[in-house]
Structures are given as C-alpha cells and as structure tokens.
Short mmCIF file of C-alpha atoms in Angstrom, two decimals:
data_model
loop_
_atom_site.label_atom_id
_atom_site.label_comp_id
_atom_site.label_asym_id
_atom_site.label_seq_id
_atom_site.Cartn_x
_atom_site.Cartn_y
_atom_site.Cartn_z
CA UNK A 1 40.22 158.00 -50.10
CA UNK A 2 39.48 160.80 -52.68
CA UNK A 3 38.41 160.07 -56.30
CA UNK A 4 36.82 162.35 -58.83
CA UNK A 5 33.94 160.97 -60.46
CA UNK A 6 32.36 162.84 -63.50
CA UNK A 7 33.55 166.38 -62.51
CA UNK A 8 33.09 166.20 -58.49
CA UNK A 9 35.58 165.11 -55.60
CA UNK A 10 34.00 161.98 -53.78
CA UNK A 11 35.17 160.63 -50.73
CA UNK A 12 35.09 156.94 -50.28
CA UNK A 13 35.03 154.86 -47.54
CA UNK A 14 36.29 151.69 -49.05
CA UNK A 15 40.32 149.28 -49.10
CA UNK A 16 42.44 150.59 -52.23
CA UNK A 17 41.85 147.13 -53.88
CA UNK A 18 38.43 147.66 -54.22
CA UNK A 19 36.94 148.00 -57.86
CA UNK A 20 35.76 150.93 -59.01
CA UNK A 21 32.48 149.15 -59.89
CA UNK A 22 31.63 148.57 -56.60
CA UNK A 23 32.33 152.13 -55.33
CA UNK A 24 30.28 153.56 -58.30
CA UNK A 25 27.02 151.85 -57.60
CA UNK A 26 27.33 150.15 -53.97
CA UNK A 27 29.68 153.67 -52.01
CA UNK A 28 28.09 156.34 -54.48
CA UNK A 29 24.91 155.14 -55.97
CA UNK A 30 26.05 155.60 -59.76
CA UNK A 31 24.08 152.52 -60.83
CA UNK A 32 24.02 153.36 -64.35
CA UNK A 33 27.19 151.16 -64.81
CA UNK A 34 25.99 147.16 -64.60
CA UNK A 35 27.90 144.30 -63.22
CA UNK A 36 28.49 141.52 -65.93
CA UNK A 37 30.97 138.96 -66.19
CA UNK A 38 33.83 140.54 -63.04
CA UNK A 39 36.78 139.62 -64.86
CA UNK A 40 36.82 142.65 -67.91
CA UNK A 41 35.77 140.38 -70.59
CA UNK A 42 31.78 141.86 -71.27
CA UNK A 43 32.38 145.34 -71.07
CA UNK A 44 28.75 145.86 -69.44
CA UNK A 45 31.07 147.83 -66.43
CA UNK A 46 32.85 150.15 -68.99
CA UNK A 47 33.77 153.67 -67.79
CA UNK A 48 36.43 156.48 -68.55
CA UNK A 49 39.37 157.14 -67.00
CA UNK A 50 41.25 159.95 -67.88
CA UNK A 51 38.71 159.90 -71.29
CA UNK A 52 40.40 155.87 -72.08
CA UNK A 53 37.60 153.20 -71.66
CA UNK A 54 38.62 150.90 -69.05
CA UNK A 55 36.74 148.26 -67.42
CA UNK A 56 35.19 149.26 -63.85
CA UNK A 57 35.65 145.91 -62.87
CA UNK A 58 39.28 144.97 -62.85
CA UNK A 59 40.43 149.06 -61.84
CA UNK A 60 41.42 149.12 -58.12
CA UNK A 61 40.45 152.82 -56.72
CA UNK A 62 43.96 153.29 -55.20
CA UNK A 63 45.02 153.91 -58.80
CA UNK A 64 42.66 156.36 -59.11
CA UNK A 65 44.39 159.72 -57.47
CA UNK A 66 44.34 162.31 -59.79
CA UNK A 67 42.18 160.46 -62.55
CA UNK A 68 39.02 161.59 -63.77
CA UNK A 69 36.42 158.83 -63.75
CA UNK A 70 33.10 159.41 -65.70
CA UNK A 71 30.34 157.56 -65.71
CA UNK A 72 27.53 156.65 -68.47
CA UNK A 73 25.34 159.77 -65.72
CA UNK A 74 28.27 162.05 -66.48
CA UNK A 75 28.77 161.45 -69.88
CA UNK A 76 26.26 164.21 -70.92
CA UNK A 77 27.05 168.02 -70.85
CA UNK A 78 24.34 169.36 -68.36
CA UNK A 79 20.68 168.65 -70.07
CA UNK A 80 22.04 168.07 -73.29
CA UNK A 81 22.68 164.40 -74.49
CA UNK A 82 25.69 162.74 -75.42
CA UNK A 83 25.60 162.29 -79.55
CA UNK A 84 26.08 158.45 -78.76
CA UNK A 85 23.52 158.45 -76.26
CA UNK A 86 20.95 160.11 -78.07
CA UNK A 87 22.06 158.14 -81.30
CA UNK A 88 21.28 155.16 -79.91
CA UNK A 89 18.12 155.69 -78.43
CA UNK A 90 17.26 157.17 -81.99
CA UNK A 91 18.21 153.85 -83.82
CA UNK A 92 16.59 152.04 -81.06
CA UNK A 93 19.78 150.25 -80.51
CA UNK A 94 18.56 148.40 -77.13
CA UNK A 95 16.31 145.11 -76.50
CA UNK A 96 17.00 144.47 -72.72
CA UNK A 97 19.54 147.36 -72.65
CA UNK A 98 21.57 145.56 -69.91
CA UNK A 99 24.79 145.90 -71.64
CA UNK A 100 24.04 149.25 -73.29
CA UNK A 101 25.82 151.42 -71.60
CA UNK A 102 28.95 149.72 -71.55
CA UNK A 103 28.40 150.01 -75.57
CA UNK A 104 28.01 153.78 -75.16
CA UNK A 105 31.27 154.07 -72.96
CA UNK A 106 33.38 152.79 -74.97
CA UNK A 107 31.82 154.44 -78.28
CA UNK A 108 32.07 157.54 -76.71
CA UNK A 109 35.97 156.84 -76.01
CA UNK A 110 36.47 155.12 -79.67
CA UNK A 111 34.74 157.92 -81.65
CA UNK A 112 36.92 160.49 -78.95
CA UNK A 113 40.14 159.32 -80.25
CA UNK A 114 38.95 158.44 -84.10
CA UNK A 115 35.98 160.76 -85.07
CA UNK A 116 36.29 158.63 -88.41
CA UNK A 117 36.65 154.90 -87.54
CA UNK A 118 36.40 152.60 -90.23
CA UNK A 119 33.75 149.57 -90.23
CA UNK A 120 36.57 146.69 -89.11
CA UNK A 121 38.08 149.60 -86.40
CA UNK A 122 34.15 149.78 -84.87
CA UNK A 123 34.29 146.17 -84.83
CA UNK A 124 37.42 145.40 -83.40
CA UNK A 125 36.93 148.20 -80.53
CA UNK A 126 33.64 147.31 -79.84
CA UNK A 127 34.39 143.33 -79.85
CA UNK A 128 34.88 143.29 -76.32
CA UNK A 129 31.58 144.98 -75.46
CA UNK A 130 29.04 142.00 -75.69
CA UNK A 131 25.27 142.30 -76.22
CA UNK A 132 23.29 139.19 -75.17
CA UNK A 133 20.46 140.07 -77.57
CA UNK A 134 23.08 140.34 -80.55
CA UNK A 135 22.13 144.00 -81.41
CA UNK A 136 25.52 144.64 -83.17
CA UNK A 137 24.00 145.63 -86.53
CA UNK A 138 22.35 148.29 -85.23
CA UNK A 139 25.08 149.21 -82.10
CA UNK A 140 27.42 149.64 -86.00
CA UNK A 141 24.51 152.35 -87.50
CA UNK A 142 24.49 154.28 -83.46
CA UNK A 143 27.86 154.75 -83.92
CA UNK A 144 27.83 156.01 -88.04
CA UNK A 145 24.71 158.26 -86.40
CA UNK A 146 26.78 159.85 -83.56
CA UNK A 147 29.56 159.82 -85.75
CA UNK A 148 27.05 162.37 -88.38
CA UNK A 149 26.01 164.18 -85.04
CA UNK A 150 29.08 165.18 -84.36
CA UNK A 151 30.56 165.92 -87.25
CA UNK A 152 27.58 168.51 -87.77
#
C-alpha cells in the first residue's frame, strides 16, 4: 500500500486496518507522533490529513489513498519553523513535552482554518488534546504568539 506522508510517496508493508500511528513510527520511523491513550481521546497521536487534525490512532491506512498525511517532522517548511512550533518553544510551553506535539498538530490545524480564534474556540478545540503536567495556560499564550507570528 501507498500513502503520502508529509510531501513523499511511502510504501507500506502493513493490513489496511492498521493505524496510521503504527505505520508512522513502527513501518516509517516518524516517531515524533507519541502513543497515548489508543482510543482518540488524548490527542498525544494527532496528525493532518488532508490539513484536518485527526487522531493517528483510530485512522485505518486503507483510507488513506490520495490523502496527504503530515506529521509534527513535516510540519515545518524546509529549515524554517512552524510559527506554532517555534511559539511554543518560545513560551516554554513544555514540562515533560510528551503530549506536545499533539498540542502543536492540532494548533496548527485550528489556527489553519481560524487565524483569529477566540479564547472559548482555543479551548474547546484544544479540549481534547490533554497535557498531564496541566500546561494549558501557557499552551493558550503559544497559540495568541503563533497567532502574532503569523499575522506579521
């Protein structure tokens, strides 16, 4: 089976019902997207399809033909950072950083779709990304940064 993963064709040697998460990191060693909870309720496996944040998780690959899957290692545009990506390691958003970039997926795809989200739209988007180390406070002031970034 063929899938495109950020920007290149990748053949995979796995069944059609097999998650996405496990042919990131286990076929194509993309570990950059973390295993948490299995059943799409952490958001620590978040990717984009077709630019929508879905969870890695719960996506079968045999849906995949003719998406575009990217990654939190394709998210950035050659050398240069993703805004979200560099805001958050500018506020310092991450303790253990397990979840983190999960958080930065599905930023990325919130602030895509609504370069202007209000305060209660970043919090119900981002409610189903957890953070074990409650760093939600400042995950709020990565997203008003990247927000500034890329307005500018």
């Amino acid at each position: 089976m063929r899938i495109t993963v950020n920007g290149t064709e990748r053949e995979v040697n796995a069944t059609g019902d097999t998650p996405l998460l496990w042919v990131l990191r286990d076929e194509l060693g993309l570990m950059g997207t973390k295993y948490g909870c299995g059943i799409a309720q952490c958001g620590a496996c978040t990717v984009h399809v077709d630019g929508a944040a879905m969870r890695a998780c719960q996506v079968a690959i045999d849906t995949l033909e003719g998406a575009d899957v990217v990654t939190i290692e394709g998210l950035a545009q050659g050398d240069t950072p993703n805004p979200v990506a560099e805001a958050w390691i500018e506020t310092q958003v991450a303790q253990c950083g397990y979840c983190q970039a999960g958080q930065i997926m599905q930023a990325a795809s919130m602030l895509a779709n609504d370069p202007n989200p209000s305060d209660d739209t970043i919090d119900a988007v981002m409610s189903g990304n957890l953070c074990r180390c409650g760093t939600y406070v400042r995950i709020r002031q990565a997203i008003r940064l990247a927000q500034t970034k890329m307005e500018g």
